Short mmCIF file of C-alpha atoms in Angstrom, two decimals:
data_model
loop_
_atom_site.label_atom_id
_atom_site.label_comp_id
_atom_site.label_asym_id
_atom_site.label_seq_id
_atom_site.Cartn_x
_atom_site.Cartn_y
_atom_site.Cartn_z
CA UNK N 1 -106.74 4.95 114.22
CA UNK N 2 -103.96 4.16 116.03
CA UNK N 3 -101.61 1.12 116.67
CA UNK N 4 -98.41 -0.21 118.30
CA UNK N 5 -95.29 1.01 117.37
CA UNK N 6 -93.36 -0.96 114.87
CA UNK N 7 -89.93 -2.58 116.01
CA UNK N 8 -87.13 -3.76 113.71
CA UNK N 9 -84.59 -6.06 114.76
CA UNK N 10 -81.44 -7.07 113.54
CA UNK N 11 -80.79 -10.36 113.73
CA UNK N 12 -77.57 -10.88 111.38
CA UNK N 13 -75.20 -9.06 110.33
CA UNK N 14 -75.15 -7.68 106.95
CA UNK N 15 -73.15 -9.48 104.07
CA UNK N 16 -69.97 -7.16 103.65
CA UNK N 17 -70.41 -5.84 100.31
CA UNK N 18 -68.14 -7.20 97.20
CA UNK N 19 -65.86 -4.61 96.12
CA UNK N 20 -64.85 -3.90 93.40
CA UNK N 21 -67.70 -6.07 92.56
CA UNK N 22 -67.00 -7.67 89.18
CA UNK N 23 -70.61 -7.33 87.76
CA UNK N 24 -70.82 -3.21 87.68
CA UNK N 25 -68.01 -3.61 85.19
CA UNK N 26 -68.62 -3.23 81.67
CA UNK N 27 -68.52 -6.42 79.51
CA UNK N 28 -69.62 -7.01 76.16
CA UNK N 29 -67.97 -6.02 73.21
CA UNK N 30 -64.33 -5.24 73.75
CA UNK N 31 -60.99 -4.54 72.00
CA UNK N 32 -57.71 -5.41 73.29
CA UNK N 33 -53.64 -4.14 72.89
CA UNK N 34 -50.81 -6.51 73.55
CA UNK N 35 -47.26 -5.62 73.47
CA UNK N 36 -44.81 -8.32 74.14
CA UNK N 37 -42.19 -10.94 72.19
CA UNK N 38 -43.09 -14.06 70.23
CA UNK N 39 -39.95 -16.72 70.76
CA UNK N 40 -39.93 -19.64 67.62
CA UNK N 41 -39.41 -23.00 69.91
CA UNK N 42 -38.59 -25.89 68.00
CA UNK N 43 -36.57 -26.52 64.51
CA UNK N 44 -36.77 -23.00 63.34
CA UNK N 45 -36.72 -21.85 66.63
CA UNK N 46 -32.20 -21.69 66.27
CA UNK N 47 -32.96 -19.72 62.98
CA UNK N 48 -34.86 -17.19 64.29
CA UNK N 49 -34.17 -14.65 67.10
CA UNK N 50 -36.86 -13.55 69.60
CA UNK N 51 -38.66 -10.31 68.60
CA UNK N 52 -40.84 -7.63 69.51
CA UNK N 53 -44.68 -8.17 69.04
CA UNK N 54 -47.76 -6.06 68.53
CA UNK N 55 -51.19 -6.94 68.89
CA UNK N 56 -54.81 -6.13 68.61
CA UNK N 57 -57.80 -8.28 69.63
CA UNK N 58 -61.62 -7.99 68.99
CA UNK N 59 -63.80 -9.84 70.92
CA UNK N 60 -67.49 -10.02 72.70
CA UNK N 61 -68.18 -11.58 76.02
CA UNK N 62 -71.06 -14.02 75.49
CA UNK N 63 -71.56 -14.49 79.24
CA UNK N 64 -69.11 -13.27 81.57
CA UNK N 65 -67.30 -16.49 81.69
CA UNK N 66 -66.94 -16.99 78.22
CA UNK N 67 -65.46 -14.87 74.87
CA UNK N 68 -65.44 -15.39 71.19
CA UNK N 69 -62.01 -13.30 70.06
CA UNK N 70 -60.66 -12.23 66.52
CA UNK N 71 -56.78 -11.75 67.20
CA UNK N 72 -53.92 -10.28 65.40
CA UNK N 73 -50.56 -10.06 66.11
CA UNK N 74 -47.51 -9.46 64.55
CA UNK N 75 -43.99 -10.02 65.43
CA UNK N 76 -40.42 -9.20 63.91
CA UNK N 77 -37.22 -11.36 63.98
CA UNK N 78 -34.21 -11.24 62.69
CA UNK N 79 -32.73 -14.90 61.10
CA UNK N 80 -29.63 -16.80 62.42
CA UNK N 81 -27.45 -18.79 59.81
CA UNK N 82 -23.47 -18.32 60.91
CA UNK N 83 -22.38 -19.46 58.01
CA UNK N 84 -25.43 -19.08 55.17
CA UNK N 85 -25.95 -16.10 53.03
CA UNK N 86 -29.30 -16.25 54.99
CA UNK N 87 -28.06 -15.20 57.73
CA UNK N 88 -29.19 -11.01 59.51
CA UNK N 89 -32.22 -10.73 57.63
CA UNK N 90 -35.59 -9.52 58.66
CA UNK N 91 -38.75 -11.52 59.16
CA UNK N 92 -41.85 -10.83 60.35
CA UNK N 93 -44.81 -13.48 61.35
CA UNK N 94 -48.00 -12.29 61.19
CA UNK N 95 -50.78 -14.32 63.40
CA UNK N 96 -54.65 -14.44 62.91
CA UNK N 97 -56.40 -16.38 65.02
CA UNK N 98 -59.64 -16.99 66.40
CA UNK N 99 -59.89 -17.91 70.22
CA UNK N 100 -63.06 -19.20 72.38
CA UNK N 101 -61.92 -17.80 75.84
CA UNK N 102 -63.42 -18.50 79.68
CA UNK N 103 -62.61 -15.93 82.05
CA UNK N 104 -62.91 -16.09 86.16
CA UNK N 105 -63.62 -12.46 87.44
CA UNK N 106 -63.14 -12.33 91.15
CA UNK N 107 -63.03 -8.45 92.36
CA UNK N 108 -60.16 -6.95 90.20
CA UNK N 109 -58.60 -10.37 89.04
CA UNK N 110 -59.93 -12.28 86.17
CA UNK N 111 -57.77 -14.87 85.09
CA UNK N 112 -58.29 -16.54 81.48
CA UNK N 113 -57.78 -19.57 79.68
CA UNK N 114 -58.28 -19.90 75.90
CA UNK N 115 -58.15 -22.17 72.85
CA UNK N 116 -57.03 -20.72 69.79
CA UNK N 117 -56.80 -21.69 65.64
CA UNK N 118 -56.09 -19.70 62.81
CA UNK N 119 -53.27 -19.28 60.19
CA UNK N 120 -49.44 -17.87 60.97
CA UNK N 121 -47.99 -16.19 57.76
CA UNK N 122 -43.97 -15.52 56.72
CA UNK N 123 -43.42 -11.88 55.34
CA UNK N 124 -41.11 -13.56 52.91
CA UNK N 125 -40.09 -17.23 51.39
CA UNK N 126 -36.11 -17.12 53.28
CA UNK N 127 -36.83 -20.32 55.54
CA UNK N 128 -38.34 -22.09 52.27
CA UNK N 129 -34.38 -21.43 50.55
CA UNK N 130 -33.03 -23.64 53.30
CA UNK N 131 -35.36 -25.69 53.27
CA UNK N 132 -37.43 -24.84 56.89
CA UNK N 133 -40.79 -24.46 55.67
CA UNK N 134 -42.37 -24.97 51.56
CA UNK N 135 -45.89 -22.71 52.20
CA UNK N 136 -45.51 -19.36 54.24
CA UNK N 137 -49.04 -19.68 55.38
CA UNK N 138 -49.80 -22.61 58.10
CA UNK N 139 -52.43 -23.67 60.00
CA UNK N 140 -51.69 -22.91 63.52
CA UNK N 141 -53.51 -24.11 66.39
CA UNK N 142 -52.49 -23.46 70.56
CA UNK N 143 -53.70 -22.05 73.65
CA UNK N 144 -52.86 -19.23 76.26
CA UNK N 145 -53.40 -18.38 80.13
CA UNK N 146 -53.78 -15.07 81.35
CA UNK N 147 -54.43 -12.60 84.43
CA UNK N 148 -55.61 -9.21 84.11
CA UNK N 149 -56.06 -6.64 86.39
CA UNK N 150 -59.49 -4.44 86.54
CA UNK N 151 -59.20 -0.84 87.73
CA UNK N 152 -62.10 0.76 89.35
CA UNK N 153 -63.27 2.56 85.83
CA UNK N 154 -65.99 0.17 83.86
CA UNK N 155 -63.72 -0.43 80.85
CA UNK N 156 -60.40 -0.54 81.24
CA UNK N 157 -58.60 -3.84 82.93
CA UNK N 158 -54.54 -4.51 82.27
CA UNK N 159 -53.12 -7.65 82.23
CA UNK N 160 -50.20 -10.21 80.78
CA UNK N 161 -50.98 -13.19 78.78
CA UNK N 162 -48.79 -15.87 77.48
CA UNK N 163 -49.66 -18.61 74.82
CA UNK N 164 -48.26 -20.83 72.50
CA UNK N 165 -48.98 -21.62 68.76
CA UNK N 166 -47.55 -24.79 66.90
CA UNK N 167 -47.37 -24.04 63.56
CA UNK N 168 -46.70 -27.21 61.90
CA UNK N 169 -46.20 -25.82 58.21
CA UNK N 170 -43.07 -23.77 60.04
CA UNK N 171 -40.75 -26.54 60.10
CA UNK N 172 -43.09 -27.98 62.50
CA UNK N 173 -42.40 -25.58 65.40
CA UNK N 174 -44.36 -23.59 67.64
CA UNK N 175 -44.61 -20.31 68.54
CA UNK N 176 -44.47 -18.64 72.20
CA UNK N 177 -46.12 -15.36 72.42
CA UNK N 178 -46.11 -13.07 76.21
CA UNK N 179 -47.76 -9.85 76.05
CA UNK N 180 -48.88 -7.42 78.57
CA UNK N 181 -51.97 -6.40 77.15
CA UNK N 182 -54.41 -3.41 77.95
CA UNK N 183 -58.40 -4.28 77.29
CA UNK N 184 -61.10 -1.96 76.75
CA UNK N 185 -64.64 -3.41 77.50
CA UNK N 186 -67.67 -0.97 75.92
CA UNK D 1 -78.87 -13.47 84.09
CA UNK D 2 -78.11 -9.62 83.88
CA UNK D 3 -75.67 -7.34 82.06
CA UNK D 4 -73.94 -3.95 83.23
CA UNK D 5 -76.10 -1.34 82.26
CA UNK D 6 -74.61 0.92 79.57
CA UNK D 7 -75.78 3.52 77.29
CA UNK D 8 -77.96 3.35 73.98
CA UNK D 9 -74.94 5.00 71.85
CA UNK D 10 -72.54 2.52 73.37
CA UNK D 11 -73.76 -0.22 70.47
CA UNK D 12 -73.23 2.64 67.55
CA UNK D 13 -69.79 3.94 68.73
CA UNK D 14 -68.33 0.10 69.50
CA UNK D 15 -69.59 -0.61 66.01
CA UNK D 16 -67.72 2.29 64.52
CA UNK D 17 -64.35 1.42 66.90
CA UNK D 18 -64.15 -1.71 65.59
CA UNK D 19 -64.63 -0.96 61.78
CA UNK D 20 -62.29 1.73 62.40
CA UNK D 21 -59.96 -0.91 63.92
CA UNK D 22 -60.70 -3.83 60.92
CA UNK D 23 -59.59 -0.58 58.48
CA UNK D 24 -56.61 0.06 60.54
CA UNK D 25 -55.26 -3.65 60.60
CA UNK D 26 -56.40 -3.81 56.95
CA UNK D 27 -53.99 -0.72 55.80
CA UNK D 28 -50.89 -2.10 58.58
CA UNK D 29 -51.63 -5.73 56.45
CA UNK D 30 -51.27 -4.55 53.38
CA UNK D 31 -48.49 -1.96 53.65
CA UNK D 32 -46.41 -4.80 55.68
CA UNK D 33 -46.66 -6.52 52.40
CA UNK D 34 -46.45 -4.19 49.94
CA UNK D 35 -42.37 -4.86 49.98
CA UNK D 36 -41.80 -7.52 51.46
CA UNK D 37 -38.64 -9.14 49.36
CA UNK D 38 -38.43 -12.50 47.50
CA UNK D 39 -35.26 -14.54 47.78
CA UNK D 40 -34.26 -17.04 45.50
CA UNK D 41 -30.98 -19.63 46.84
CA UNK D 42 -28.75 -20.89 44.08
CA UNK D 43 -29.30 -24.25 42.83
CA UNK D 44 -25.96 -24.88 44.70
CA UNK D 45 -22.95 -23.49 46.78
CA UNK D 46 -20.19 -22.45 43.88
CA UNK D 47 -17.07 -24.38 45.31
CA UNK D 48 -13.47 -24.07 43.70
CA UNK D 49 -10.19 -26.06 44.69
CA UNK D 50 -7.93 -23.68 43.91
CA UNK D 51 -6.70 -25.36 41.30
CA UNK D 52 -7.41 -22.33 39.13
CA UNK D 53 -11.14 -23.60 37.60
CA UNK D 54 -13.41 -21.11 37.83
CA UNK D 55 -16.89 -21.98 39.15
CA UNK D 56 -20.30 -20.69 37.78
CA UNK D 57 -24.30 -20.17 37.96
CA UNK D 58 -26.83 -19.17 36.20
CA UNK D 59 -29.70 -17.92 38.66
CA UNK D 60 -32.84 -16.65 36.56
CA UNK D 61 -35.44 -14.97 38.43
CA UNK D 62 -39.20 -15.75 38.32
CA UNK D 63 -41.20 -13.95 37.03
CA UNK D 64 -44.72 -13.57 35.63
CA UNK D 65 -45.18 -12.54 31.97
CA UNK D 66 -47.12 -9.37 31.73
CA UNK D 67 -51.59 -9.58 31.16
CA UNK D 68 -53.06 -8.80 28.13
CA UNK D 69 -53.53 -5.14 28.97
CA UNK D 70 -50.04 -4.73 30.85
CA UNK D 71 -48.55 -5.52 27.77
CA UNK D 72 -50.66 -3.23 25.23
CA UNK D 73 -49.66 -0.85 28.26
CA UNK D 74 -46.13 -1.09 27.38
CA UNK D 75 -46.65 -1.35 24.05
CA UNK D 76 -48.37 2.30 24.16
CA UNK D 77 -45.73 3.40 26.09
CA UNK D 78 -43.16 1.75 23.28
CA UNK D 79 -44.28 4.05 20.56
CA UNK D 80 -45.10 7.16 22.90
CA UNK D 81 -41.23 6.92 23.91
CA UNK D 82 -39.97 5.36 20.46
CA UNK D 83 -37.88 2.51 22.04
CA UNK D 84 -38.84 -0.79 24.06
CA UNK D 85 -40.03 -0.37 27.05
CA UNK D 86 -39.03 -3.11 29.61
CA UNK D 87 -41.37 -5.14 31.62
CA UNK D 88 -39.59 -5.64 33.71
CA UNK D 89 -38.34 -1.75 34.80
CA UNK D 90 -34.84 -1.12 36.83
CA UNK D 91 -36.39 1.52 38.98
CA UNK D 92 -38.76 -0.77 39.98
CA UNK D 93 -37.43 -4.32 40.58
CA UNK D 94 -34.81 -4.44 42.97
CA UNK D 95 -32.23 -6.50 43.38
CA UNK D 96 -29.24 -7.63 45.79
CA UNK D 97 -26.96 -10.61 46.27
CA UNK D 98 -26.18 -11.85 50.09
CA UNK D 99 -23.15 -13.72 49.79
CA UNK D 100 -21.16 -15.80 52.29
CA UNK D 101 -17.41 -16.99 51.43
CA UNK D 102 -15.71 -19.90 53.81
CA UNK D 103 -12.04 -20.98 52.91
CA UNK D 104 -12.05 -24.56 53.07
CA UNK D 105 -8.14 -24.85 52.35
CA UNK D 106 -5.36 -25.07 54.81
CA UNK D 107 -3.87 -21.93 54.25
CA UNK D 108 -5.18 -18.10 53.76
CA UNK D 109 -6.23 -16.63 50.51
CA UNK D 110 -8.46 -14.08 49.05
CA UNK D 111 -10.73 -14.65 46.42
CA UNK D 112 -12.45 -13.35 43.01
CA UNK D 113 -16.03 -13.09 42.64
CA UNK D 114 -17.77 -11.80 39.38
CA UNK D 115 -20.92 -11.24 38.35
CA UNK D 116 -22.49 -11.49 34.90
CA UNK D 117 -26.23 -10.79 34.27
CA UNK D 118 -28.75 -10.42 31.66
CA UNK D 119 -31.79 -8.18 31.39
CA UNK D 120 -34.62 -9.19 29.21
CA UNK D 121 -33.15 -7.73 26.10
CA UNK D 122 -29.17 -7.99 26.55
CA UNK D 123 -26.84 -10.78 28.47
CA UNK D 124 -23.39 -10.09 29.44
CA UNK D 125 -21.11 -13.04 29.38
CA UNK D 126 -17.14 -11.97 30.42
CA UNK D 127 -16.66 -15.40 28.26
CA UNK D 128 -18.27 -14.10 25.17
CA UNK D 129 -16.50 -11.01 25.55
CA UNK D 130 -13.17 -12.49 25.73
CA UNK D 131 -13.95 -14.43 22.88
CA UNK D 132 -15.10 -11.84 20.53
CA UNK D 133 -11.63 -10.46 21.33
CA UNK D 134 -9.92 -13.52 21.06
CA UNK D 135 -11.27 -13.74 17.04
CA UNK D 136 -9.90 -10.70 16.58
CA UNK D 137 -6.39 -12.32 17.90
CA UNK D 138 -6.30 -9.14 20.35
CA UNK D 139 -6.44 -9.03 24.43
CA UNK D 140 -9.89 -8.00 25.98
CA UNK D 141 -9.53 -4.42 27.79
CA UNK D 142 -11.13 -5.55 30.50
CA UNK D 143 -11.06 -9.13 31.98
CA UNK D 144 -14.08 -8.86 34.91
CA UNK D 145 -18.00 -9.09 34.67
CA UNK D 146 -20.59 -6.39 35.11
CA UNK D 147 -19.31 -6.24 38.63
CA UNK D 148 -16.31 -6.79 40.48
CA UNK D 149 -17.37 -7.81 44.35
CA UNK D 150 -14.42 -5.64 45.78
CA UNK D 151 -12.08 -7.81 48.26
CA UNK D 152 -12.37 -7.99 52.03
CA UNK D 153 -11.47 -4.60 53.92
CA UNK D 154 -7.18 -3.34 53.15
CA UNK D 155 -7.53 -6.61 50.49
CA UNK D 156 -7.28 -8.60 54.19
CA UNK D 157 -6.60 -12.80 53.18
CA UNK D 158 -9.53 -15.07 54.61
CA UNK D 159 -7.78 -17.43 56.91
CA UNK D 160 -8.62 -21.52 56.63
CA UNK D 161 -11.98 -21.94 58.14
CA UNK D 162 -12.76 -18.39 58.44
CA UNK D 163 -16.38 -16.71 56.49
CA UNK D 164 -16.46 -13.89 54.67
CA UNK D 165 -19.82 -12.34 54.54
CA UNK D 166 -21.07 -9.53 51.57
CA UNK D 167 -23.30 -8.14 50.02
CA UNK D 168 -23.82 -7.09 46.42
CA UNK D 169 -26.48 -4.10 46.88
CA UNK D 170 -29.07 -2.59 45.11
CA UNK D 171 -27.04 0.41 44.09
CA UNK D 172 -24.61 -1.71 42.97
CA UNK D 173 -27.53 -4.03 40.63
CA UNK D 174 -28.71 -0.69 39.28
CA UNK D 175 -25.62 0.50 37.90
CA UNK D 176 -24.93 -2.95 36.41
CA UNK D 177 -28.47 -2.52 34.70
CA UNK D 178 -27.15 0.87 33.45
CA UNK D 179 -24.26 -0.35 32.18
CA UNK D 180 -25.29 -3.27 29.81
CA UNK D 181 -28.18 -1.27 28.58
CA UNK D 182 -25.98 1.46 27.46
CA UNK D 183 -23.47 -1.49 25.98
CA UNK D 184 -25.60 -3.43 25.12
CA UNK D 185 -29.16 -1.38 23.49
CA UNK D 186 -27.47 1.81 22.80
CA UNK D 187 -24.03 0.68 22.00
CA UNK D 188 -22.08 2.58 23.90
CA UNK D 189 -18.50 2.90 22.55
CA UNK D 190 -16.26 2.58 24.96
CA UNK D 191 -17.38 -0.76 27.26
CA UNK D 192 -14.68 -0.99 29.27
CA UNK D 193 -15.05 2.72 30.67
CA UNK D 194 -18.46 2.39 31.12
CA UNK D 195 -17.95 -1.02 32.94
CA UNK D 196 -15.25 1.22 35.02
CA UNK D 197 -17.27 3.97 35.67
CA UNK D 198 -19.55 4.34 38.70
CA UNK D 199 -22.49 6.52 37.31
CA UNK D 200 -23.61 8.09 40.29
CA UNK D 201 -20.22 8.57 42.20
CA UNK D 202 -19.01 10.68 38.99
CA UNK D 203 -21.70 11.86 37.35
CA UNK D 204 -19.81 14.09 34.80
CA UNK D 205 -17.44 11.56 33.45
CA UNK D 206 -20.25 9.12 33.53
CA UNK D 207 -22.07 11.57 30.90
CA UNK D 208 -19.80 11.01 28.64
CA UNK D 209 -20.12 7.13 28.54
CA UNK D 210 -24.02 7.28 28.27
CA UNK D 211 -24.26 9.69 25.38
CA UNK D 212 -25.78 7.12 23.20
CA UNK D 213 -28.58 6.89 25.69
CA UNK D 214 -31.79 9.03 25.76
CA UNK D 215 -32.78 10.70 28.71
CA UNK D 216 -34.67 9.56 31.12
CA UNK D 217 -34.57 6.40 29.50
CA UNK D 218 -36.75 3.47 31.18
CA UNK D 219 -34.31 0.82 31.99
CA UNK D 220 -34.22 -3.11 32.15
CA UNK D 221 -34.09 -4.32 35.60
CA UNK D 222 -31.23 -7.63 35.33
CA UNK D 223 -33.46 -10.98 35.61
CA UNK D 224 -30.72 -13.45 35.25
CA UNK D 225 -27.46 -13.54 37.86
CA UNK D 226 -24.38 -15.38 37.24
CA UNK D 227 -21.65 -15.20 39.61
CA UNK D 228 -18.80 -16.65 39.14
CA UNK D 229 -16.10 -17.47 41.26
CA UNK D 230 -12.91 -18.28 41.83
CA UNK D 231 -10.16 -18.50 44.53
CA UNK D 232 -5.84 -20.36 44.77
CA UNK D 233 -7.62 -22.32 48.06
CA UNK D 234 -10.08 -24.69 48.15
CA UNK D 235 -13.18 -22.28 48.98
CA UNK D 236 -16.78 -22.45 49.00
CA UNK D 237 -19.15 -19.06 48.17
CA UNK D 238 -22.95 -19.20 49.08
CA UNK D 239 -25.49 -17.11 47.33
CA UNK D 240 -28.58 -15.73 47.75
CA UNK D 241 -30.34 -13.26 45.42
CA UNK D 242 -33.00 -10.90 46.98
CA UNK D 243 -36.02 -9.29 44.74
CA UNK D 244 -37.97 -6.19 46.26
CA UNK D 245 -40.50 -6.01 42.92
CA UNK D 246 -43.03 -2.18 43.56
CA UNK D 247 -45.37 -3.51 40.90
CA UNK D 248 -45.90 -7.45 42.18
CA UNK D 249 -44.62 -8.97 39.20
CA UNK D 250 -42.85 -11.97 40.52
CA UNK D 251 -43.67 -15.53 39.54
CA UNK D 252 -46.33 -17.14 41.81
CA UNK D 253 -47.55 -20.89 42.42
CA UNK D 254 -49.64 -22.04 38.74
CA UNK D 255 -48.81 -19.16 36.52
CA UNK D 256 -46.28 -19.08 33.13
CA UNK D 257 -42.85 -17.42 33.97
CA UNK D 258 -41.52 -14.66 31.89
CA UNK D 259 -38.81 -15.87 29.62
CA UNK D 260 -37.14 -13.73 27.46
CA UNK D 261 -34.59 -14.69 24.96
CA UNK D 262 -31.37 -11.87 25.77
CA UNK D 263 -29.25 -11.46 22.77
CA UNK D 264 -25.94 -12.18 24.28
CA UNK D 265 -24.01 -8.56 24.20
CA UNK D 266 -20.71 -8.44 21.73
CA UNK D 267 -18.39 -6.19 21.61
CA UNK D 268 -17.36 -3.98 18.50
CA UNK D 269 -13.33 -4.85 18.53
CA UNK D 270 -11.40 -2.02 17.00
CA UNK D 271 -9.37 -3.11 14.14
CA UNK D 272 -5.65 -3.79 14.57
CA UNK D 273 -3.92 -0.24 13.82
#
């Protein structure tokens, strides 16, 4: 049997490949570090000094556009009353929230935007004993933007993330949290 | 729609990260709250004119009275040891007292600030003192509370407008608590030296003013402050009183407080010679 000889022809160019190409990374279940400073805006916001925060986050990428997140972060400030007895001591905040999150993954960027609710908590009563806030638990309810940075393993991305919090049981103020935050996708 | 392929044991070890992490934040919760302090603001800022009045307040701290089986607790404890146990215990309620002094006269001064306390079995009132004294138509030895809040740094004058900020520490709550249980449960017989006398700074002289005590005797912590104040210019002293309680046994929202009934402490006045 024989026949012609076969002839292939390229007629277009071939698409340049994506790369990093966001779907070989991992996504799923993932847990998340931040490190940054929580500044108190608003009433209490003169009482209370900026301070240090830590972070963790627990979270599972539905699709890759959109999260469900269980966050926790805690931050550590030192009060402000020139003239009241109150005055120099510590206080920490400790935040629990719960965020629905969308994500944009282009090569290594993704860039977020979430919605957030959950309770903000006083380590002790001192803003209650001038008067600042009667409960140290509050509702709290906000929302954050931020960008990461994917490196070329599966897992791991980097990024900073800002939000903000009102906290209306805390003298009615709000809280601004910026972290830079590493992520580990499973 | 598709997912990133990943291995089988991927589920089981995420699974185990994140109980690991829920433990982790669990344990970091709970020992960030373990001691975190209570504060409790006087009803109001002690002012004086400097006409020579002394201001005062009586600050009693909350607390919860003990349960059923906290108190048969103590009450074990009570006849193991063969003396009353507190419920409330010094070594482990703490207490401090933030203060902040502003001069509201036109010229400088200093200022005298006192405080008087109670634990749940004894109160120490410098007025009742002086009085028990007085009956006897003789001069009290001593004419300051259970502490003397020493005066700004080389006795320095606080100039009109200026704040003076201090603190009475937890050292310095603990050796009042020493003090008016030794005057005040064990009679100690010589008050004013054991008023004077800093137990842990001299140890060996402070023997000898706690004789009457047994060892390692379970102290009351004090759960009622009273400063008192007084100043020659117009001043104005803030006050805050700070609790660190190890065995959660401060007053919260809906329960009874603890309210003991001191017997107010009275001093055995030597007779005339």
């Amino acid at each position: 049997m024989s026949g012609g000889a076969a002839h292939a022809q390229v007629t277009e160019a071939p698409k340049a490949a994506l790369f990093p190409d966001p779907t070989k990374f991992a996504y799923g279940i993932y847990t998340q570090g931040d490190l940054g400073a929580v500044t108190v805006l608003g009433p209490v916001g003169s009482h209370l000094r900026p301070g240090f925060a830590l972070g963790l986050a627990a979270g599972y990428d539905i699709t890759r556009w959109v999260a469900i997140e269980a966050r926790a972060l805690g931050s550590s400030h030192i009060t402000e009353f020139p003239t009241g007895p109150q005055d120099g001591e510590l206080l920490q905040l400790y935040h629990l929230l719960g965020a629905l999150k969308f994500s944009w993954r282009y090569r290594f960027l993704i860039v977020s935007l979430d919605g957030t609710a959950g309770i903000v908590r006083t380590s002790t009563n001192i803003l209650s004993t001038v008067g600042l806030n009667d409960r140290r638990t509050s509702l709290a309810f906000g929302g954050g933007l931020g960008v990461d940075y994917h490196t070329l393993s599966r897992h791991f991305s980097f990024g900073i993330h800002g939000g903000y919090q009102q906290v209306p049981g805390l003298g009615k103020s709000g809280a601004l949290t910026t972290t830079a935050c590493v992520r580990y996708a499973f | 729609m598709k997912r990133a392929p990943r291995r089988e044991e991927d589920g089981t070890g995420a699974r185990s990260l994140l109980a690991a992490l829920s433990a982790a934040l669990a344990v970091a919760a709970a020992a960030c709250t373990a001691h975190e302090p209570t504060y409790f603001p006087g009803a109001a800022a002690l002012e004086v004119d400097g006409q020579g009045t002394e201001a005062k307040q009586t600050l009693q701290l909350a607390f919860r009275p003990p349960t059923q089986s906290e108190e048969s607790e103590r009450q074990k404890l009570t006849s193991q040891l063969g003396y009353e146990v507190p419920w409330l215990r010094e070594d482990r309620v703490h207490v401090e007292m933030l203060f902040t002094i502003t001069n509201l006269g036109d010229r400088e001064a200093s200022f005298a600030l006192n405080i008087d306390g109670a634990s749940e079995f004894v109160r120490y009132d410098e007025d009742a003192v002086a009085a028990a004294f007085e009956a006897e138509d003789e001069d009290a030895p001593i004419a300051h509370g259970l502490h003397q809040v020493p005066p700004p740094v080389n006795g320095q004058l606080l100039a009109p407008g200026e704040v003076y900020r201090g603190t009475v520490r937890e050292d310095d709550f603990r050796e009042m608590a020493l003090d008016l249980d030794a005057m005040g449960r064990w009679m100690a017989p010589n008050f004013p030296a054991v008023l004077l006398y800093r137990s842990e700074t001299d140890p060996a002289d402070a023997r000898g003013e706690y004789t009457t005590t047994p060892p390692n005797l379970i102290r009351p912590a004090l759960w009622e402050v009273t400063p008192r104040f007084n100043s020659s210019q117009a001043m104005r002293c803030e006050f805050l009183v700070r609790v660190r309680d190890d065995d959660r046994r401060l007053w919260e929202d809906g329960e009874t407080q603890f309210m003991p009934s001191p017997t107010t402490y009275a001093p055995m006045v030597p007779p005339r010679m």
